Short mmCIF file of C-alpha atoms and ligand atoms in Angstrom, two decimals:
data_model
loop_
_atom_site.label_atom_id
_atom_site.label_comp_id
_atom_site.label_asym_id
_atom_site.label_seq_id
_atom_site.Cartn_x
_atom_site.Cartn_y
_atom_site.Cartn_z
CA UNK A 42 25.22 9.25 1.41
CA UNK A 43 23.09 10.54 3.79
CA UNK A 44 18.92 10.25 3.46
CA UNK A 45 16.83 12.93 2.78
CA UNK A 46 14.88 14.53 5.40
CA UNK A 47 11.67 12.94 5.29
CA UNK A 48 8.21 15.03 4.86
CA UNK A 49 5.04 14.16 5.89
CA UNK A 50 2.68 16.63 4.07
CA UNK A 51 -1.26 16.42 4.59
CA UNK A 52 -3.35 17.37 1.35
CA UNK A 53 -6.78 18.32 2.66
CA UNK A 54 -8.30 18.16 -0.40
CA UNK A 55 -11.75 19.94 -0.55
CA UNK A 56 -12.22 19.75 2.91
CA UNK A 57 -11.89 22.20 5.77
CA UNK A 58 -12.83 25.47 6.96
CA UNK A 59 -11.79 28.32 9.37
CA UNK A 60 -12.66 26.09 12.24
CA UNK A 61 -10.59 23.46 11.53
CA UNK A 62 -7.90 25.56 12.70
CA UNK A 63 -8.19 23.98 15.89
CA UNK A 64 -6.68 20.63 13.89
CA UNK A 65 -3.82 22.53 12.65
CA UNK A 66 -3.07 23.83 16.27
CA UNK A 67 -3.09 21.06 17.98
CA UNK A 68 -0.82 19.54 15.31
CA UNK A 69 1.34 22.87 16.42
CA UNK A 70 1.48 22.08 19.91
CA UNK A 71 2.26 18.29 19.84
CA UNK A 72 5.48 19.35 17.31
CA UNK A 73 6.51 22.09 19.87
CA UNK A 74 6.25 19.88 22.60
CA UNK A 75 9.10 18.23 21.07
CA UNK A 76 7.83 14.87 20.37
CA UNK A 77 7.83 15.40 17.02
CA UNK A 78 10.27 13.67 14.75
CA UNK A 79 13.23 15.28 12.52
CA UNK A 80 11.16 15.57 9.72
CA UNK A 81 9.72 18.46 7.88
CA UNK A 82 5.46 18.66 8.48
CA UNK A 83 3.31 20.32 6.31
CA UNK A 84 -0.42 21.02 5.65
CA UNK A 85 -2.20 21.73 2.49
CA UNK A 86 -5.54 23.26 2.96
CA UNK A 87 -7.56 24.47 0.36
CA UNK A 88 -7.06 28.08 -0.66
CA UNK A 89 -9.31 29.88 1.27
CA UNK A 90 -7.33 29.00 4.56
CA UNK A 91 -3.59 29.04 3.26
CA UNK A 92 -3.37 33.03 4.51
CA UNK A 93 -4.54 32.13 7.62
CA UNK A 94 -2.59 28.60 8.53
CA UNK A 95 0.34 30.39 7.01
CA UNK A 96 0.58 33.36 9.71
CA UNK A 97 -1.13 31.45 12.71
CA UNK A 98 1.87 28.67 12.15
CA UNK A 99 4.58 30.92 11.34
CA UNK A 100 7.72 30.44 13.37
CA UNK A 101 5.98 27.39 14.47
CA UNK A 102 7.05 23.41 12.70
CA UNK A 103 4.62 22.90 10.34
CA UNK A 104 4.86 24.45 6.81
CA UNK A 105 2.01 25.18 4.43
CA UNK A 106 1.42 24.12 0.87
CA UNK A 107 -1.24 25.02 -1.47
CA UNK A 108 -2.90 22.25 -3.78
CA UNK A 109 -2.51 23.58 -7.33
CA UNK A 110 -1.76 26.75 -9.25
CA UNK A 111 -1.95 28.63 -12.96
CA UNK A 112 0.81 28.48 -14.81
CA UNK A 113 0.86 32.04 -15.45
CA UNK A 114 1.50 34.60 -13.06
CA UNK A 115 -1.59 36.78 -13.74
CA UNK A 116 -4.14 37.39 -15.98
CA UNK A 117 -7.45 36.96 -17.55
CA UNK A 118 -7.78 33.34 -15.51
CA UNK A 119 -11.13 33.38 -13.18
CA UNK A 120 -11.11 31.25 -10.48
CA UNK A 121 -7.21 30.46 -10.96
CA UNK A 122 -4.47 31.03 -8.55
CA UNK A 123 -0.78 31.86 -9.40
CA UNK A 124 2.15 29.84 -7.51
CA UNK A 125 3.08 33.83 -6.80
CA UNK A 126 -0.54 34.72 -5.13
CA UNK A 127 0.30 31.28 -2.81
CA UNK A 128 3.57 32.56 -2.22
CA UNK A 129 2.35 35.82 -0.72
CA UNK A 130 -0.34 34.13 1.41
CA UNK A 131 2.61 32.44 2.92
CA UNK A 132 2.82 28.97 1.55
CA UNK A 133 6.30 27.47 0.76
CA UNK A 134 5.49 24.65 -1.37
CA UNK A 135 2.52 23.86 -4.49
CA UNK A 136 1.43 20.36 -5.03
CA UNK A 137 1.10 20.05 -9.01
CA UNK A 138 -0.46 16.98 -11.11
CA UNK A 139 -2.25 15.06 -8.26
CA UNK A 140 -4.10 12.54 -10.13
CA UNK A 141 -7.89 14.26 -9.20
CA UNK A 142 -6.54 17.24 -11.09
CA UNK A 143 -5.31 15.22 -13.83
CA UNK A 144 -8.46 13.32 -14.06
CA UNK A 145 -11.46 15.97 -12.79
CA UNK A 146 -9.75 18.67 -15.02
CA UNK A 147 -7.82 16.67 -17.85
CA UNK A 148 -4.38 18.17 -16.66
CA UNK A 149 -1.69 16.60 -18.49
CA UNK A 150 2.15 15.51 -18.06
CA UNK A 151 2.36 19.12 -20.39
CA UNK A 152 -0.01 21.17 -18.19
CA UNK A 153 1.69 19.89 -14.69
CA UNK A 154 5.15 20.46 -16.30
CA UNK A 155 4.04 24.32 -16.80
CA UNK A 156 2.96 24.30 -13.35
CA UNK A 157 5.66 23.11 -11.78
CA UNK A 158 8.06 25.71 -13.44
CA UNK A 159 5.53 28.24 -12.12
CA UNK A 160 6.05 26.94 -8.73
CA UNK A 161 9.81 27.43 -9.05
CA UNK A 162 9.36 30.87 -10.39
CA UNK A 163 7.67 31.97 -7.44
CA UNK A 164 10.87 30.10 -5.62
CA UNK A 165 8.49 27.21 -3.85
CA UNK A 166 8.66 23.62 -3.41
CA UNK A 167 6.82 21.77 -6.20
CA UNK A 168 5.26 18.31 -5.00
CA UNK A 169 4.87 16.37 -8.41
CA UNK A 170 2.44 13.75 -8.24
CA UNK A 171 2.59 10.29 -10.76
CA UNK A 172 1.05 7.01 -10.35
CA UNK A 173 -1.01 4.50 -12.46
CA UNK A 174 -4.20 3.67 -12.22
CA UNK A 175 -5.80 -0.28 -11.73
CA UNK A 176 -5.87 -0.75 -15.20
CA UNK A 177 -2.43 0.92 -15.96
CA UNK A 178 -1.17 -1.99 -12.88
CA UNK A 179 -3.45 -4.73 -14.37
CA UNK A 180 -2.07 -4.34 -17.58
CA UNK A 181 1.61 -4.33 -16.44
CA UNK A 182 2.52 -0.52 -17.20
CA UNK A 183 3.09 0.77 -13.99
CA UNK A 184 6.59 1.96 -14.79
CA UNK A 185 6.16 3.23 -17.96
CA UNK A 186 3.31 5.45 -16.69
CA UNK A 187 5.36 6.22 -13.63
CA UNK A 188 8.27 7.54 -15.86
CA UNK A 189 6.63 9.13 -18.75
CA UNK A 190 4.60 11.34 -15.93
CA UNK A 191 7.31 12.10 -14.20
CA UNK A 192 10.09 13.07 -17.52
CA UNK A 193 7.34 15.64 -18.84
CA UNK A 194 6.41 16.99 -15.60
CA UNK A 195 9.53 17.12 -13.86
CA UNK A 196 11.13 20.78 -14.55
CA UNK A 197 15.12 20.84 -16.42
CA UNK A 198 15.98 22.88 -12.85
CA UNK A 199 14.42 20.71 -10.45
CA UNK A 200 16.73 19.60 -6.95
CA UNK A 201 16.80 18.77 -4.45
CA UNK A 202 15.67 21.73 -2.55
CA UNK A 203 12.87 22.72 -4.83
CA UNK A 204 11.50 19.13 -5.68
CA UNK A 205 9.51 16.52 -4.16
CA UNK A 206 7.98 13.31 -5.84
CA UNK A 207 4.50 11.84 -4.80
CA UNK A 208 3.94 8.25 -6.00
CA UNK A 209 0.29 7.90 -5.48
CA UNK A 210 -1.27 4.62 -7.34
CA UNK A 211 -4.61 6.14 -8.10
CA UNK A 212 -6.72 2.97 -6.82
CA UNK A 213 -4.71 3.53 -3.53
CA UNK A 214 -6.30 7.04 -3.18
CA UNK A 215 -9.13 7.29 -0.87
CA UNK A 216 -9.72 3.37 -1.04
CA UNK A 217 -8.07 1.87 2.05
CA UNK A 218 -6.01 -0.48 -0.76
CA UNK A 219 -2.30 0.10 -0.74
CA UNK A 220 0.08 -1.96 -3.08
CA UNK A 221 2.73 -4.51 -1.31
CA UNK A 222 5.78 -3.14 0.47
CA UNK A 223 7.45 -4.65 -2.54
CA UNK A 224 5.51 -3.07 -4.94
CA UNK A 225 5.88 0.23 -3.41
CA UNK A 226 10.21 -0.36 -3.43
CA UNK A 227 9.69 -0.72 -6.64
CA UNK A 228 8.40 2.03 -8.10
CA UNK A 229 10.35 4.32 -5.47
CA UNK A 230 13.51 2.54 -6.84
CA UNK A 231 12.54 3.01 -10.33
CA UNK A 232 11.41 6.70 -9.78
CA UNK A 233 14.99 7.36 -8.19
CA UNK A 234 17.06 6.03 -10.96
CA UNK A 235 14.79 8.07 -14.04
CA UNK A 236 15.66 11.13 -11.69
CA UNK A 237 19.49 9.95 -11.96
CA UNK A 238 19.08 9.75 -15.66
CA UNK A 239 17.83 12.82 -16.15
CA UNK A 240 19.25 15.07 -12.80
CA UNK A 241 22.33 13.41 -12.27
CA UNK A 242 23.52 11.34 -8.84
CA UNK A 243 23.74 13.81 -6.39
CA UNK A 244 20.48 15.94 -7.19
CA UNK A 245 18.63 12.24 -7.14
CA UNK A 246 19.85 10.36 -4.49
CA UNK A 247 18.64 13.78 -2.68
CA UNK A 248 14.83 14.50 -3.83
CA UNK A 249 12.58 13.01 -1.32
CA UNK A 250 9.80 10.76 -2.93
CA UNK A 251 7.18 10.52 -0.66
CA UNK A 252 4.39 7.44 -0.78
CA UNK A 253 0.41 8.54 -0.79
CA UNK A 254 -2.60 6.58 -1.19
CA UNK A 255 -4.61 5.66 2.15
CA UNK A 256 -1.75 6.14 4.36
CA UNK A 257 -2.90 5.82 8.18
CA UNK A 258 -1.28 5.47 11.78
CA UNK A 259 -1.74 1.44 11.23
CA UNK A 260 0.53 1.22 8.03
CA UNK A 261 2.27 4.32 8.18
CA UNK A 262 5.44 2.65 9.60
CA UNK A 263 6.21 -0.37 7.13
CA UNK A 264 5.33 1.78 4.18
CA UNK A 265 7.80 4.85 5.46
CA UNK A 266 10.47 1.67 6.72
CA UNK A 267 10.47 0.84 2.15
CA UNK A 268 13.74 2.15 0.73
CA UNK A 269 13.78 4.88 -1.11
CA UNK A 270 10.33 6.32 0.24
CA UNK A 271 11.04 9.59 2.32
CA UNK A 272 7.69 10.53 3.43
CA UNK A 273 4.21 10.70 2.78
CA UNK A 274 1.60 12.53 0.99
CA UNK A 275 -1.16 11.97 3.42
CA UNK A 276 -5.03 13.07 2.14
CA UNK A 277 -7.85 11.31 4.85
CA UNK A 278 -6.01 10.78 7.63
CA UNK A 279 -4.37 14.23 7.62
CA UNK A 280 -7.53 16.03 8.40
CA UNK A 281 -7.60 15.39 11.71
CA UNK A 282 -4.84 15.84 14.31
CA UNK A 283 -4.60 12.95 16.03
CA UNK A 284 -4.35 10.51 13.13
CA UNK A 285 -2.09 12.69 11.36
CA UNK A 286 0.14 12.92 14.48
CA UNK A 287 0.10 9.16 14.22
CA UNK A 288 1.55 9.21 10.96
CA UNK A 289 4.21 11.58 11.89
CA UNK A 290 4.93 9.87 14.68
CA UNK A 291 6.70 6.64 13.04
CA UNK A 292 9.55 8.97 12.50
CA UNK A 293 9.82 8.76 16.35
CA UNK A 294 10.98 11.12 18.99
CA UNK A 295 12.73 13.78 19.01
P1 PGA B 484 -5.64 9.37 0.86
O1 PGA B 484 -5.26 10.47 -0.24
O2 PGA B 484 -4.57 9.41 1.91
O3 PGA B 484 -6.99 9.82 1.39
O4 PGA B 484 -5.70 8.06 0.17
C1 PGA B 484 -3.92 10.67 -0.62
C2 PGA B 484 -3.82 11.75 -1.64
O5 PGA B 484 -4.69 11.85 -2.53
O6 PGA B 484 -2.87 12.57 -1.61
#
């Protein structure tokens, strides 16, 4: 069976503006060079600069996410964006559920479900992300939280091609902490065989899962070296080009 390409995708977060280009482009030119590994890149900045990362890169290696949508398509929804208003700025994938949504704006496994079909109706890449929090892991529940998130928000026509998994421990996130290289197999392990259950071998064994929470250059390899993780979902040390590059960069050369 052959892996799945890995992805590396940076989630900027709240963080960013017009001149932060310059990041993204230097990013551009180190993956043109050719040093850049066979792995899908891709940036997530916040909404106000998806139009413009998404024609500056275009034809170039990186690809462009947004952070969160509406479930609807339109409407009477101020301040909301539709996974179809993303899709026209140019982006090619939504990440749906991160756990600052789920905890700054009570989204539940229900609400990130909805979302997630809306990313696949506007024919994008959904990144679901799932993870427990310290006193989910305390208490011993990390893979029952890990698998109820993931059954109701994981869509009935999610694949390969339109689905990634983030496992992102929520005390990981922003903390410099990152569970053992054990702990991390894991959950990825676990996470791959509820998507057999419900998807079906070949659809499963396909998905990538990527890792997040405080991934940097220094542990980037031995967490992306953990079967069954196929990238990273990279907040901190995505912002800026060189520590991102040194991320992408355990994936070696090209
Ligand atoms: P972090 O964030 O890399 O800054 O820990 C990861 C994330 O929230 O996606």
């Amino acid at each position: 069976m052959t892996q799945p390409r890995p992805l590396v995708a940076g989630n900027w977060k709240m963080n960013g503006s017009r001149a932060s280009w310059k990041e993204a482009e230097s990013l551009a030119e180190r993956l043109a060079a050719g040093n850049g590994a066979q792995i899908d890149v891709m940036l997530c900045p916040p909404a106000t600069l998806i139009a413009q990362f998404a024609s500056s890169l275009k034809g170039s290696d990186i690809l462009v996410g947004g952070q969160d949508c509406h479930s609807e398509s339109s409407g009477a929804h101020t301040g909301d964006i539709a996974a179809e208003m993303l899709a026209d700025a140019g982006a090619s994938a939504v990440i749906v559920g991160h756990s600052e949504r789920r905890a700054d704006h009570g989204e539940t496994s229900d609400a990130v479900h909805a979302k997630a079909q809306a990313v696949h109706r506007a024919g994008l890449i959904v990144i679901i992300c799932i993870g427990e929090t310290q006193a989910e892991r305390e208490q011993g529940d990390t893979l029952s939280i890990v698998s109820s998130q993931l059954s109701g928000s994981l869509p009935d026509d999610a694949r390969a091609d339109n689905t990634v998994i983030a496992y992102e421990p929520v005390w990981a996130i922003g903390t410099g902490l990152t569970p053992t290289l054990d702990d991390v197999g894991e959950v990825h392990h676990h996470i791959r065989s509820v998507l057999r259950d419900r998807l079906g071998e070949a659809e499963a064994s396909s998905i990538r899962i990527l890792y997040g929470g405080s991934v940097k250059p220094g542990n980037a390899a031995e967490l992306m070296a953990v079967a069954d993780v196929n990238g990273a979902l990279v907040g901190g040390a995505s912002l800026k080009a060189d520590d991102f590059w040194g991320i992408i960069s355990v994936y070696g050369e090209k």
